[in-house]
Short mmCIF file of C-alpha atoms in Angstrom, two decimals:
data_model
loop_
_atom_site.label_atom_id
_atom_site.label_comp_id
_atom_site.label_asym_id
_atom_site.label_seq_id
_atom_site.Cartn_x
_atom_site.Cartn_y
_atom_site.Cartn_z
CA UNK A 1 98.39 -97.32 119.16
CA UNK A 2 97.86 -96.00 115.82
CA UNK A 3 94.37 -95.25 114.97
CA UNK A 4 94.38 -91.95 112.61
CA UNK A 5 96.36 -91.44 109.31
CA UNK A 6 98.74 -88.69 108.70
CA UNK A 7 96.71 -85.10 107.70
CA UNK A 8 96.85 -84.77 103.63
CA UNK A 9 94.29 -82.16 102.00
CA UNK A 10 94.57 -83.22 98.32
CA UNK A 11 93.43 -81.06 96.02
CA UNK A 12 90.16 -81.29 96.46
CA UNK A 13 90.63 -78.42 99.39
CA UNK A 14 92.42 -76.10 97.46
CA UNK A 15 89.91 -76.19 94.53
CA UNK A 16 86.68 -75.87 96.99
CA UNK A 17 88.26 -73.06 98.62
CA UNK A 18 87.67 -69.39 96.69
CA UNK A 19 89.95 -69.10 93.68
CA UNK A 20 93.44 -68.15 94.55
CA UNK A 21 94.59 -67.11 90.92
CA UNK A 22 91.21 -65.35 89.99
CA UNK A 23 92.02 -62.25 92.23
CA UNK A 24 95.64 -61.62 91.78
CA UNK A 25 96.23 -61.50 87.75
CA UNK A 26 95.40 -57.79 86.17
CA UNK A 27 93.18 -58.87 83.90
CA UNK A 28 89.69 -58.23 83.15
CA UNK A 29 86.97 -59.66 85.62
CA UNK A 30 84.35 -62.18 84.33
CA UNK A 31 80.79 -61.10 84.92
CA UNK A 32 79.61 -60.35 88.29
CA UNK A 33 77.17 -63.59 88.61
CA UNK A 34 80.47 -65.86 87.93
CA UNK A 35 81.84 -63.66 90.90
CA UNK A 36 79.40 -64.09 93.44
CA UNK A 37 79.24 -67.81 92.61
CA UNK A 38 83.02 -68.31 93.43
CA UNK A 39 82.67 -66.38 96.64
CA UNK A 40 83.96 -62.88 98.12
CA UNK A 41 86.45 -60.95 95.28
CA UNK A 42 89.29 -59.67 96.65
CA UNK A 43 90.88 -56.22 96.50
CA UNK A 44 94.59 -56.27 96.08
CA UNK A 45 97.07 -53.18 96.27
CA UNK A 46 99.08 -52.44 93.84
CA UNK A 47 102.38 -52.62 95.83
CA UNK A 48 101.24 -56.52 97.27
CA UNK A 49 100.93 -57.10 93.43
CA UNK A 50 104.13 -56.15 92.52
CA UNK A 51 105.71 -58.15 95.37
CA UNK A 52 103.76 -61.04 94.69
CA UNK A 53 105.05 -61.59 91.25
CA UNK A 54 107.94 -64.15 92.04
CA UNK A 55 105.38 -66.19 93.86
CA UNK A 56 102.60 -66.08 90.55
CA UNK A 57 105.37 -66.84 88.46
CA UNK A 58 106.60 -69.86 90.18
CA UNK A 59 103.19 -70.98 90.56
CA UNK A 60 102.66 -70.35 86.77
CA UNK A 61 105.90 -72.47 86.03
CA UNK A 62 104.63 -75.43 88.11
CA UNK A 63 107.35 -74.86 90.84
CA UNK A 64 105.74 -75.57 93.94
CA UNK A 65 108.69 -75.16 95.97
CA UNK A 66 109.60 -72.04 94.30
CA UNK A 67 106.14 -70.51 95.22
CA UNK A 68 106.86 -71.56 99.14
CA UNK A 69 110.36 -69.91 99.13
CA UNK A 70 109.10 -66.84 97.03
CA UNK A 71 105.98 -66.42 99.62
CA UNK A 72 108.08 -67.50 102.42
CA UNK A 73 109.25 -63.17 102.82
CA UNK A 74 106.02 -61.76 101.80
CA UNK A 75 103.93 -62.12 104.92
CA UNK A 76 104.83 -58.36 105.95
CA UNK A 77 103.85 -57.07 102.38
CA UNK A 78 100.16 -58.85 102.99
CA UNK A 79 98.84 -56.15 105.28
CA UNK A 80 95.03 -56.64 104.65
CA UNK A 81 92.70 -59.71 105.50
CA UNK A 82 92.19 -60.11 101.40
CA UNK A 83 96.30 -59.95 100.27
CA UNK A 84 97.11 -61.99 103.27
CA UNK A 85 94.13 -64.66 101.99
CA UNK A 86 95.85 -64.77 98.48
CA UNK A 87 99.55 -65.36 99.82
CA UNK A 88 98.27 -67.90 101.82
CA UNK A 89 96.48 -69.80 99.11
CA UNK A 90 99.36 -69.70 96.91
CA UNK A 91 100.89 -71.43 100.28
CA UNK A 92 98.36 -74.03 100.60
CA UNK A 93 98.68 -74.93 97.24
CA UNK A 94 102.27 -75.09 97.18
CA UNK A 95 102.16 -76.83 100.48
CA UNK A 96 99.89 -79.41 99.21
CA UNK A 97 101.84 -79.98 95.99
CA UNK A 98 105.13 -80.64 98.06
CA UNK A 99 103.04 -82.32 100.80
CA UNK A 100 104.62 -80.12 102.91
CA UNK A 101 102.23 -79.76 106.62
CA UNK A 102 103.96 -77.20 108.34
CA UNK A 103 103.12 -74.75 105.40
CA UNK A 104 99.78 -76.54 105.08
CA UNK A 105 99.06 -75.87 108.24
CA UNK A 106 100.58 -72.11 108.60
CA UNK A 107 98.50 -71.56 105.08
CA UNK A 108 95.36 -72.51 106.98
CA UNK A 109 95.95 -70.61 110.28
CA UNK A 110 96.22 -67.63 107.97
CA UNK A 111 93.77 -68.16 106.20
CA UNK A 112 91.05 -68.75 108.78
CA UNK A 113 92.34 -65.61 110.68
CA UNK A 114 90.78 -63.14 107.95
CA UNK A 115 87.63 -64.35 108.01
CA UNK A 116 87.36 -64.78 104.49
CA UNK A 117 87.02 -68.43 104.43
CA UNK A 118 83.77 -68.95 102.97
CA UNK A 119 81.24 -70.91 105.36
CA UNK A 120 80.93 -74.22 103.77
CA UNK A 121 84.96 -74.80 103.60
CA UNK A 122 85.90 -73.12 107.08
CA UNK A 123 85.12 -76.19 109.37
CA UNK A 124 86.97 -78.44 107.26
CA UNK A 125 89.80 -76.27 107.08
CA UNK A 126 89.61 -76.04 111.06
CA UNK A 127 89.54 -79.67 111.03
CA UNK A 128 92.96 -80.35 108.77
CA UNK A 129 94.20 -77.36 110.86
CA UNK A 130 93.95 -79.62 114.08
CA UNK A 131 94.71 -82.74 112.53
CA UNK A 132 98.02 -80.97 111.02
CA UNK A 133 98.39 -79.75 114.89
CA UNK A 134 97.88 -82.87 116.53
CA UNK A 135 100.80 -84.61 114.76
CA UNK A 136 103.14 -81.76 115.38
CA UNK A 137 102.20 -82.79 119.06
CA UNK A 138 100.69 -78.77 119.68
CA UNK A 139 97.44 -80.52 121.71
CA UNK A 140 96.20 -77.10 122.58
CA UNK A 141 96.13 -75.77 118.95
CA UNK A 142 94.38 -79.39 117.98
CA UNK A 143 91.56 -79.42 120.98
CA UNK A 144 90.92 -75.39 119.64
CA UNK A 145 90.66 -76.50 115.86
CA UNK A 146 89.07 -79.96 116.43
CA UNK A 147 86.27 -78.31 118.38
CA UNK A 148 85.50 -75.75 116.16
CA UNK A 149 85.54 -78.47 112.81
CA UNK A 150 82.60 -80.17 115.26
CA UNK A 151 80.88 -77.41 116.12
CA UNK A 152 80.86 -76.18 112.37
CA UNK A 153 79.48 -79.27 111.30
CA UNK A 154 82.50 -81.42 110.26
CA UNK A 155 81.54 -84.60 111.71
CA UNK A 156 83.73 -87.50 109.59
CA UNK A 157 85.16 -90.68 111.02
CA UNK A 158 88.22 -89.01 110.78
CA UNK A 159 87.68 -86.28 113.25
CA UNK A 160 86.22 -88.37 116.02
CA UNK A 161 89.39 -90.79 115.58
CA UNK A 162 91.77 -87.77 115.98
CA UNK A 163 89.83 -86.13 118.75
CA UNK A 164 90.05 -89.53 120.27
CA UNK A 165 93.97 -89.89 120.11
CA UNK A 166 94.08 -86.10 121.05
CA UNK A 167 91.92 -87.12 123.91
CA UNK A 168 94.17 -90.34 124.74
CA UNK A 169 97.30 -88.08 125.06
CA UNK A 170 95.99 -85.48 127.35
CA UNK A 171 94.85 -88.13 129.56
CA UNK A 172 91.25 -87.36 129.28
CA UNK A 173 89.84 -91.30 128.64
CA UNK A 174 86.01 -90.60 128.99
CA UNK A 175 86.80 -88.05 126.39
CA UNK A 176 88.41 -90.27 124.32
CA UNK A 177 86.21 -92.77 124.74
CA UNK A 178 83.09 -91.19 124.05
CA UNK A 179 84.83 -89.46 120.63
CA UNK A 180 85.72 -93.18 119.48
CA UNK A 181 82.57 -94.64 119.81
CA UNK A 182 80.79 -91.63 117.74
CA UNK A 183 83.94 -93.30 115.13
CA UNK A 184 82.69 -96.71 115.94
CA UNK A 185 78.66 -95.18 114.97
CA UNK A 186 80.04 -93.34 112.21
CA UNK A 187 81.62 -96.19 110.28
CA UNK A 188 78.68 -98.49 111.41
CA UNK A 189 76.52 -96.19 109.35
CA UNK A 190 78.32 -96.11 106.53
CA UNK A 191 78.13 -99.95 106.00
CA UNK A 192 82.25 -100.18 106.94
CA UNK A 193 83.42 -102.67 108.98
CA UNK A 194 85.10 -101.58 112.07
CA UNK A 195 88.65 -101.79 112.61
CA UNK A 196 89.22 -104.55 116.00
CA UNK A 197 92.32 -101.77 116.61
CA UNK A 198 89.86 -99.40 117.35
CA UNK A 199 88.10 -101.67 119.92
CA UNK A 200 91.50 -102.11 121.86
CA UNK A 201 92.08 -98.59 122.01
CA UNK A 202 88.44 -98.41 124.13
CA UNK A 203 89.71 -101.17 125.83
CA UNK A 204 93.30 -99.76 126.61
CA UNK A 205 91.81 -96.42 127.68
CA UNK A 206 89.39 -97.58 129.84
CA UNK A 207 91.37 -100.00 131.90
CA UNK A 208 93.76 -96.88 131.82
CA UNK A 209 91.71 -95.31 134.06
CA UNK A 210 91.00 -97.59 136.10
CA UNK A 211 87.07 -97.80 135.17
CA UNK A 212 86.19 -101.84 135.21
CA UNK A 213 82.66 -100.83 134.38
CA UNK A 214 84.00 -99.27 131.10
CA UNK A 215 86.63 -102.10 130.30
CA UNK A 216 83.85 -104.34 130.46
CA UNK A 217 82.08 -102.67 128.54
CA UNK A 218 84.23 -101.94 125.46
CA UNK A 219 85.25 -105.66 125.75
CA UNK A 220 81.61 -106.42 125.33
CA UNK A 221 81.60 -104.52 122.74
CA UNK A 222 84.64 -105.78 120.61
CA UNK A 223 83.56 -109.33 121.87
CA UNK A 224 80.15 -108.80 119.98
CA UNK A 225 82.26 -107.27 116.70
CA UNK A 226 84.73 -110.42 116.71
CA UNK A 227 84.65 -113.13 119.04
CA UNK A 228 88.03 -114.60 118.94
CA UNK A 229 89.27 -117.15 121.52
CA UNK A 230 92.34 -114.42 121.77
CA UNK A 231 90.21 -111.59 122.11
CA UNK A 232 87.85 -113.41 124.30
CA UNK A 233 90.75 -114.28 126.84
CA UNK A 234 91.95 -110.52 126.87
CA UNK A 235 88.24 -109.74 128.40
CA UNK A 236 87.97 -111.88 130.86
CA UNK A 237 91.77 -111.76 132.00
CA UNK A 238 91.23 -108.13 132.25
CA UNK A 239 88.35 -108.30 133.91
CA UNK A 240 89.42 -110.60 136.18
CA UNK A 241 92.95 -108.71 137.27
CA UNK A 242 91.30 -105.42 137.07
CA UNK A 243 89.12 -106.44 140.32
CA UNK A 244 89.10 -108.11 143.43
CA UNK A 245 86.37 -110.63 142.05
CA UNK A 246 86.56 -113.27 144.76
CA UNK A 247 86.89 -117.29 144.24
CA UNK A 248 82.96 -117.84 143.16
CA UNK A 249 83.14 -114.83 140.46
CA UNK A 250 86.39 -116.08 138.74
CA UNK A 251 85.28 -119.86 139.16
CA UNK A 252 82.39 -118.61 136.72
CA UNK A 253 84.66 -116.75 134.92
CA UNK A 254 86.98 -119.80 134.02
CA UNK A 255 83.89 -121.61 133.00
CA UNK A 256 83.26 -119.40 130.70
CA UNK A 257 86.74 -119.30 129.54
CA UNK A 258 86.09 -123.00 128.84
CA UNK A 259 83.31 -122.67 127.03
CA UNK A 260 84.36 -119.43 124.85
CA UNK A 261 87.90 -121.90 124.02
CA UNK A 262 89.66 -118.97 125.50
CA UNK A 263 92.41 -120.82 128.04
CA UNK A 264 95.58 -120.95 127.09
CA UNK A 265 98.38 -122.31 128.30
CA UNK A 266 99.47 -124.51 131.55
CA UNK A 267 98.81 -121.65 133.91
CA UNK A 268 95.09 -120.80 133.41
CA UNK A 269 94.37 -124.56 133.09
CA UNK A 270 95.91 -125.15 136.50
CA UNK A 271 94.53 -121.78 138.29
CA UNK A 272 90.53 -123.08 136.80
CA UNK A 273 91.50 -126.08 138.39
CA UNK A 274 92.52 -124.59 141.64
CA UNK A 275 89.73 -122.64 142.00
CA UNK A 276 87.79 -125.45 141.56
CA UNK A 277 88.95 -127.31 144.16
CA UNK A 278 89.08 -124.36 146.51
CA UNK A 279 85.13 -124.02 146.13
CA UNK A 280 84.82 -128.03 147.07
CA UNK A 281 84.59 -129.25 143.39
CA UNK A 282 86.94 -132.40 142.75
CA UNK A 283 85.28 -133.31 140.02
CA UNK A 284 85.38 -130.23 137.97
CA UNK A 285 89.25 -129.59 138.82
CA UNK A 286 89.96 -133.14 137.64
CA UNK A 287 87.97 -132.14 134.23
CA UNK A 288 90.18 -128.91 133.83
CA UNK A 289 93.04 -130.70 134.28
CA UNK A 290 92.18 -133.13 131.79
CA UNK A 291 91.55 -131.16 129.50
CA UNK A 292 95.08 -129.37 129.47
CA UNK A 293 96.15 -133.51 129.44
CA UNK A 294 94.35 -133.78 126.16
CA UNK A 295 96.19 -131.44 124.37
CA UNK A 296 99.97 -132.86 125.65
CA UNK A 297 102.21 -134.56 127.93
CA UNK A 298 102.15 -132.29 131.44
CA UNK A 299 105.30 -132.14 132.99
CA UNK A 300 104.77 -129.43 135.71
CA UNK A 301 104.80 -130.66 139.40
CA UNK A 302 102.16 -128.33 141.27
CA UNK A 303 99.91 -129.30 138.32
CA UNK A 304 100.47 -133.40 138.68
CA UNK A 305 100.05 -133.07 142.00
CA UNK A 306 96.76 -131.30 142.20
CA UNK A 307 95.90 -133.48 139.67
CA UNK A 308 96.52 -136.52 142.02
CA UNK A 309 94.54 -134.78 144.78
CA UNK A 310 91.24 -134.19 142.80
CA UNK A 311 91.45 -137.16 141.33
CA UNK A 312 91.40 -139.13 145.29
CA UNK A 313 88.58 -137.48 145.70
CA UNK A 314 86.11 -137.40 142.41
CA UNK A 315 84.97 -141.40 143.35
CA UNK A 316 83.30 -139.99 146.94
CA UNK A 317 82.13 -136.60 145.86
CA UNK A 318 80.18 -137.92 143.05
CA UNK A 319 78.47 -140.73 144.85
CA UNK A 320 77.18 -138.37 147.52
CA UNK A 321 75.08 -135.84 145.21
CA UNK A 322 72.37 -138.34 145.01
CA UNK A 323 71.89 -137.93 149.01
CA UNK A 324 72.54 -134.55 149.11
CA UNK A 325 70.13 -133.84 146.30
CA UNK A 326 67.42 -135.43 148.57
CA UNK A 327 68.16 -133.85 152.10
CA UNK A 328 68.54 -130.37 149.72
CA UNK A 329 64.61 -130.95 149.31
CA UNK A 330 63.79 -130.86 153.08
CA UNK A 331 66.78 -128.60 153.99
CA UNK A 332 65.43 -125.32 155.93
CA UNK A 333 66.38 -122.57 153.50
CA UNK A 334 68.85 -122.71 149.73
CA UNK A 335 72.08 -123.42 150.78
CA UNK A 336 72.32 -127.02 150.34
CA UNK A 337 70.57 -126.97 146.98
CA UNK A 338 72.65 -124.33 146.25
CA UNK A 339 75.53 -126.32 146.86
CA UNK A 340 74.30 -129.15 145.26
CA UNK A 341 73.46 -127.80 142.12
CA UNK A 342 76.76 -125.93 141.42
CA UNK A 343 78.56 -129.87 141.86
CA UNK A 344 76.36 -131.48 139.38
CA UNK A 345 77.20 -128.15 137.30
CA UNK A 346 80.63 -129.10 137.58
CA UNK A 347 80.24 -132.43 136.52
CA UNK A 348 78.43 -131.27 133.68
CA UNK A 349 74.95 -132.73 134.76
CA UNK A 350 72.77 -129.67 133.79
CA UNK A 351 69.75 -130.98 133.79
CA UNK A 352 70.05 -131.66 137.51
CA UNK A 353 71.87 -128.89 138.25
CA UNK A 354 68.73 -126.42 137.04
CA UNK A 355 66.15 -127.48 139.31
CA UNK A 356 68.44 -127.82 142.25
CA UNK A 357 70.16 -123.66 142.03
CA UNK A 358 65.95 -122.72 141.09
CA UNK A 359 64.98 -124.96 144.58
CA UNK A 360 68.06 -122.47 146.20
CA UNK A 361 66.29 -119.42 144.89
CA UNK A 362 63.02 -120.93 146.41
CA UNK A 363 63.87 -121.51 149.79
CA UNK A 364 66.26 -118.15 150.42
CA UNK A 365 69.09 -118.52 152.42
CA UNK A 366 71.41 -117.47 149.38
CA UNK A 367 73.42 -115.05 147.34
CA UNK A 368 70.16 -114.91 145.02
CA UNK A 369 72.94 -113.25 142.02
CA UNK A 370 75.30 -116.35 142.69
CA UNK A 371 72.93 -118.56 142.22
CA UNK A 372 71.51 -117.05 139.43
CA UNK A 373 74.89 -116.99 137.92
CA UNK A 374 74.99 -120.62 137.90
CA UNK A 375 71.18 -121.23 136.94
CA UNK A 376 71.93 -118.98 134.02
CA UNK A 377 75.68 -121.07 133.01
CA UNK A 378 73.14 -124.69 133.59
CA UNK A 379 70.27 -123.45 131.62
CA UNK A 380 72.89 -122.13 128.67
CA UNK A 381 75.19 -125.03 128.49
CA UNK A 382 71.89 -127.34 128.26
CA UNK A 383 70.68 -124.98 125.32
CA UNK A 384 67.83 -123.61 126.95
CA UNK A 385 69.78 -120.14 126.02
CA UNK A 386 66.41 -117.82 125.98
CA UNK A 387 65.62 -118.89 129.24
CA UNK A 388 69.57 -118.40 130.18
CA UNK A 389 69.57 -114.59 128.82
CA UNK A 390 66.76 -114.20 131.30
CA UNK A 391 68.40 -115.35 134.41
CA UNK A 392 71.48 -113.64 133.64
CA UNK A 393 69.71 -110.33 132.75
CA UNK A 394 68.50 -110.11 136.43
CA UNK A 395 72.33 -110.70 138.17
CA UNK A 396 73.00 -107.40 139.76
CA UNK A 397 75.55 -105.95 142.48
CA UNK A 398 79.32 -107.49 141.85
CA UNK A 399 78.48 -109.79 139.72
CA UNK A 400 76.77 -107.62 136.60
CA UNK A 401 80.06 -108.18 135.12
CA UNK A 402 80.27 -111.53 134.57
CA UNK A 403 76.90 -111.96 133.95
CA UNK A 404 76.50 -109.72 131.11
CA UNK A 405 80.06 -111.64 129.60
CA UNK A 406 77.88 -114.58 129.83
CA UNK A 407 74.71 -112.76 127.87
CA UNK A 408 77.50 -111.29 125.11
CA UNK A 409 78.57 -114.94 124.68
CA UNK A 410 74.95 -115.99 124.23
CA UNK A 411 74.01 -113.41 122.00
CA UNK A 412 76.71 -114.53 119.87
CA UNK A 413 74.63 -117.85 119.20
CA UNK A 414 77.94 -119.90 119.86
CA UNK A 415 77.81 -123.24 120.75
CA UNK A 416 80.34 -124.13 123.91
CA UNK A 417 83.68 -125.93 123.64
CA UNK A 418 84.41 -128.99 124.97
#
């Protein structure tokens, strides 16, 4: 993926960097003020002077390419740190006016090497000097010149995003992740909006390696920057095949699915119902299904006949919550409220649901971040959402994940799908 433009100096390099046609002519210096200002003055021989003249006098004719074919046999005639600064000037010039980066680059690297760079250009010419690296795939050279822009002070958008990609293809993700999201806090500042692309790199890199945590994380992340239905299925599909969540985590991550609009397509309609009905809910496997109905004509046999099934058995199911509800009250510990609460959940009866999973938590007995789960999905699909960000704030263990999906939704201030 394609996150950083190709390396182009522009002129505005060559003219902050010390005068390349103020040393070389013979003519008289200005005053020594006007010197000093335009940094260190250079001491040419006269031999290098006389050798240098086809590459001044292409330069003076406007012939960039001249200039890099003229300079391209003079590197043995530079033999001190100030005539090898001037021939590589002329270089970057001529490289920059024929947009050529391999003499850009070689320019740079020669430049740098004297040490006559002045201060305030030197990290930025380390920085084109690994960008121009990077994309002539020398990852070495790049890390070396990257690192040195950063440490000099360089810090632009631009850098992190290359360091990033750098990072990608040496198959160091943290690194790469942690130089994109300096990007992400660099165009943040700056007022810019921030490219979705460079969420899915975070995304890509992170489930890369393997780190759930991370993908969860940077799907948050993009999630909170622009929450799509598409972008919102990616998450939790990720999340969900990244990890062995078990048949009560992904239940609660279909619901959210539902209420985010995120399913698409005949399969995830049929596996939400599935799961449903796996976890003893007809009623809510009957409602998936329906809702895949609504949009078309069904034609797929496992789906009509699970369909069928659930359907048998919504009649019975729903008539015997009222006496559950009621022994759930006496029961010895949560389990049975627990229970109880997650059907009317399913059936969309919230406002029973709530004080049933909170009875659970009472008596103990109970996955206390399961249940919380499910207080947290009542409470927000009833609009009690403050309440909701509370509950789901205090899920821990396997189920952070899902829970904090639940918060980003939240925090978004959507209101659920049908």
């Amino acid at each position: 993926m394609k996150v950083v433009s190709k390396a182009a100096l522009g002129l505005a390099l060559a003219v902050s960097s010390v005068s390349m046609m103020a040393a070389f002519p013979a003519q008289a210096q200005k005053d020594k003020k006007e010197k000093e200002a335009k940094g260190p003055q250079l001491k040419l021989s006269k031999e290098f002077r006389a050798a240098m003249a086809p590459v001044d006098a292409a330069a003076k004719a406007n012939n960039p390419a001249g200039v890099l074919t003229a300079a391209a046999s003079l590197d043995a005639a530079a033999t001190t740190p100030d005539e090898k600064y001037v021939l590589n000037q002329y270089r970057l010039d001529a490289g920059i006016k024929t947009k050529d980066p391999k003499a850009q680059a070689q320019a740079l690297d020669g430049m740098l090497a004297t040490g006559l760079v002045p201060a305030a250009d030197a990290a930025k010419f380390q920085f084109y000097l690994g960008k121009f690296a990077y994309e002539a795939n020398d990852f070495a050279k790049a890390d070396t010149a990257l690192t040195a822009a950063a440490a000099g002070g360089y810090n632009s958008t631009d850098l992190y995003l290359t360091q990033s990609q750098l990072y990608s293809k040496q198959n160091k993700a943290p690194q790469a992740m942690a130089s994109l999201e300096k990007a992400i806090a660099a165009e943040k500042a700056a007022g810019k909006p921030v490219p979705d692309e460079w969420y899915k790199f975070g995304i890509s890199q992170a489930y890369k390696s393997k780190d759930m945590a991370a993908t969860a994380r940077w799907s948050a992340m993009q999630l909170a920057a622009n929450p799509t239905p598409e972008n919102w299925r990616q998450a939790l599909v990720l999340y969900r095949d990244g990890g062995n969540l078990g048949r009560k985590v992904e239940l609660d991550l279909f619901r959210l699915m539902r209420a985010t609009n995120s399913l698409a397509g005949e399969r995830d309609y049929y596996d939400y119902a599935y799961v449903a009905n796996q976890d003893g809910l007809p009623g809510e496997a009957k409602t998936a299904i329906d809702l895949l109905k609504a949009k078309g004509s069904v034609s797929n046999r496992s789906i009509n006949e699970l369909y069928t099934e659930v359907s048998g058995k919504v009649t019975a199911d729903k008539s015997s919550l009222a006496t559950e509800e009621k022994r759930a009250g006496s029961a010895p510990n949560g389990v049975l409220a627990a229970g109880t609460g997650n059907a009317y959940l399913g059936y969309g009866e919230y406002a029973k649901a709530v004080p049933l999973l909170q009875t659970a938590l009472t008596k103990g007995g109970v996955d206390a971040d399961e249940v919380n789960t499910r207080l947290g999905i009542a409470l927000a699909m009833s609009g009690q959402k403050e309440e909701a960000k509370k509950v789901f704030a205090s899920v821990k263990g396997a189920r952070t994940g899902i829970a904090q999906f639940w918060l980003t939704w939240l925090n978004q201030g959507a209101a659920p799908a049908a």
